[in-house]
């Protein structure tokens, strides 16, 4: 298996991980809706978990873009 093929698969895997994180965040939002807890605690839970998941999703997307560009033959770094 060539190196560009591995980079392509790793980039697609990073995008899949980002999609999985979005799905988990949707589950957290669904669980945190103000049916079981009050609105303030629901808002705090959604925002605090959302910031963490936003950082994780963005880092996976950036890494996936770098890997997919490297699979096309572009070089990064020094």
mmCIF file of C-alpha atoms in Angstrom:
data_model
loop_
_atom_site.group_PDB
_atom_site.id
_atom_site.type_symbol
_atom_site.label_atom_id
_atom_site.label_comp_id
_atom_site.label_asym_id
_atom_site.label_seq_id
_atom_site.Cartn_x
_atom_site.Cartn_y
_atom_site.Cartn_z
ATOM 1 C CA UNK A 1 0.000 0.000 0.000
ATOM 2 C CA UNK A 2 1.459 3.328 -1.019
ATOM 3 C CA UNK A 3 2.102 6.242 1.303
ATOM 4 C CA UNK A 4 -0.395 8.492 -0.483
ATOM 5 C CA UNK A 5 -3.086 5.837 -0.061
ATOM 6 C CA UNK A 6 -2.367 5.652 3.682
ATOM 7 C CA UNK A 7 -2.537 9.450 3.931
ATOM 8 C CA UNK A 8 -5.865 9.436 2.110
ATOM 9 C CA UNK A 9 -7.288 6.788 4.446
ATOM 10 C CA UNK A 10 -5.979 8.644 7.508
ATOM 11 C CA UNK A 11 -7.550 11.880 6.279
ATOM 12 C CA UNK A 12 -10.882 10.174 5.707
ATOM 13 C CA UNK A 13 -10.604 8.587 9.134
ATOM 14 C CA UNK A 14 -10.060 12.010 10.709
ATOM 15 C CA UNK A 15 -13.168 13.295 8.937
ATOM 16 C CA UNK A 16 -15.085 10.259 10.173
ATOM 17 C CA UNK A 17 -13.907 10.938 13.716
ATOM 18 C CA UNK A 18 -15.107 14.540 13.376
ATOM 19 C CA UNK A 19 -18.514 13.317 12.211
ATOM 20 C CA UNK A 20 -18.653 10.909 15.143
ATOM 21 C CA UNK A 21 -17.875 13.741 17.554
ATOM 22 C CA UNK A 22 -20.690 15.815 16.074
ATOM 23 C CA UNK A 23 -23.059 12.879 16.577
ATOM 24 C CA UNK A 24 -21.957 12.462 20.192
ATOM 25 C CA UNK A 25 -22.471 16.193 20.777
ATOM 26 C CA UNK A 26 -25.977 15.925 19.337
ATOM 27 C CA UNK A 27 -26.648 13.149 21.843
ATOM 28 C CA UNK A 28 -25.320 15.314 24.688
ATOM 29 C CA UNK A 29 -27.578 18.178 23.594
ATOM 30 C CA UNK A 30 -30.559 15.848 23.419
ATOM 31 C CA UNK A 31 -29.842 14.514 26.911
ATOM 32 C CA UNK A 32 -29.279 18.027 28.298
ATOM 33 C CA UNK A 33 -32.549 19.475 27.079
ATOM 34 C CA UNK A 34 -34.429 21.133 29.915
ATOM 35 C CA UNK A 35 -36.802 18.238 30.546
ATOM 36 C CA UNK A 36 -34.826 16.701 33.388
ATOM 37 C CA UNK A 37 -32.764 19.696 34.529
ATOM 38 C CA UNK A 38 -33.525 23.391 34.604
ATOM 39 C CA UNK A 39 -32.681 25.809 31.799
ATOM 40 C CA UNK A 40 -29.585 27.311 33.409
ATOM 41 C CA UNK A 41 -27.889 23.971 34.012
ATOM 42 C CA UNK A 42 -28.913 22.825 30.539
ATOM 43 C CA UNK A 43 -27.362 25.925 28.958
ATOM 44 C CA UNK A 44 -24.159 25.508 30.965
ATOM 45 C CA UNK A 45 -23.885 21.831 30.027
ATOM 46 C CA UNK A 46 -24.505 22.475 26.332
ATOM 47 C CA UNK A 47 -22.056 25.392 26.129
ATOM 48 C CA UNK A 48 -19.257 23.816 28.152
ATOM 49 C CA UNK A 49 -19.369 20.515 26.286
ATOM 50 C CA UNK A 50 -19.859 22.393 23.017
ATOM 51 C CA UNK A 51 -16.614 24.346 23.419
ATOM 52 C CA UNK A 52 -14.669 21.142 23.984
ATOM 53 C CA UNK A 53 -16.277 19.342 21.068
ATOM 54 C CA UNK A 54 -15.804 22.382 18.810
ATOM 55 C CA UNK A 55 -12.072 22.349 19.512
ATOM 56 C CA UNK A 56 -11.868 18.596 18.906
ATOM 57 C CA UNK A 57 -13.863 18.722 15.661
ATOM 58 C CA UNK A 58 -11.863 21.667 14.304
ATOM 59 C CA UNK A 59 -8.557 19.991 15.094
ATOM 60 C CA UNK A 60 -9.684 16.798 13.331
ATOM 61 C CA UNK A 61 -10.858 18.746 10.281
ATOM 62 C CA UNK A 62 -7.578 20.691 10.046
ATOM 63 C CA UNK A 63 -5.561 17.504 10.378
ATOM 64 C CA UNK A 64 -7.736 15.790 7.762
ATOM 65 C CA UNK A 65 -7.234 18.667 5.319
ATOM 66 C CA UNK A 66 -3.457 18.457 5.794
ATOM 67 C CA UNK A 67 -3.482 14.688 5.239
ATOM 68 C CA UNK A 68 -5.726 14.898 2.176
ATOM 69 C CA UNK A 69 -3.540 17.621 0.657
ATOM 70 C CA UNK A 70 -0.449 15.498 1.371
ATOM 71 C CA UNK A 71 -2.132 12.554 -0.357
ATOM 72 C CA UNK A 72 -2.524 14.739 -3.460
ATOM 73 C CA UNK A 73 1.205 15.475 -3.431
ATOM 74 C CA UNK A 74 1.476 18.814 -1.662
ATOM 75 C CA UNK A 75 4.256 19.059 0.899
ATOM 76 C CA UNK A 76 4.169 20.824 4.248
ATOM 77 C CA UNK A 77 6.852 21.853 6.693
ATOM 78 C CA UNK A 78 10.467 22.700 6.091
#
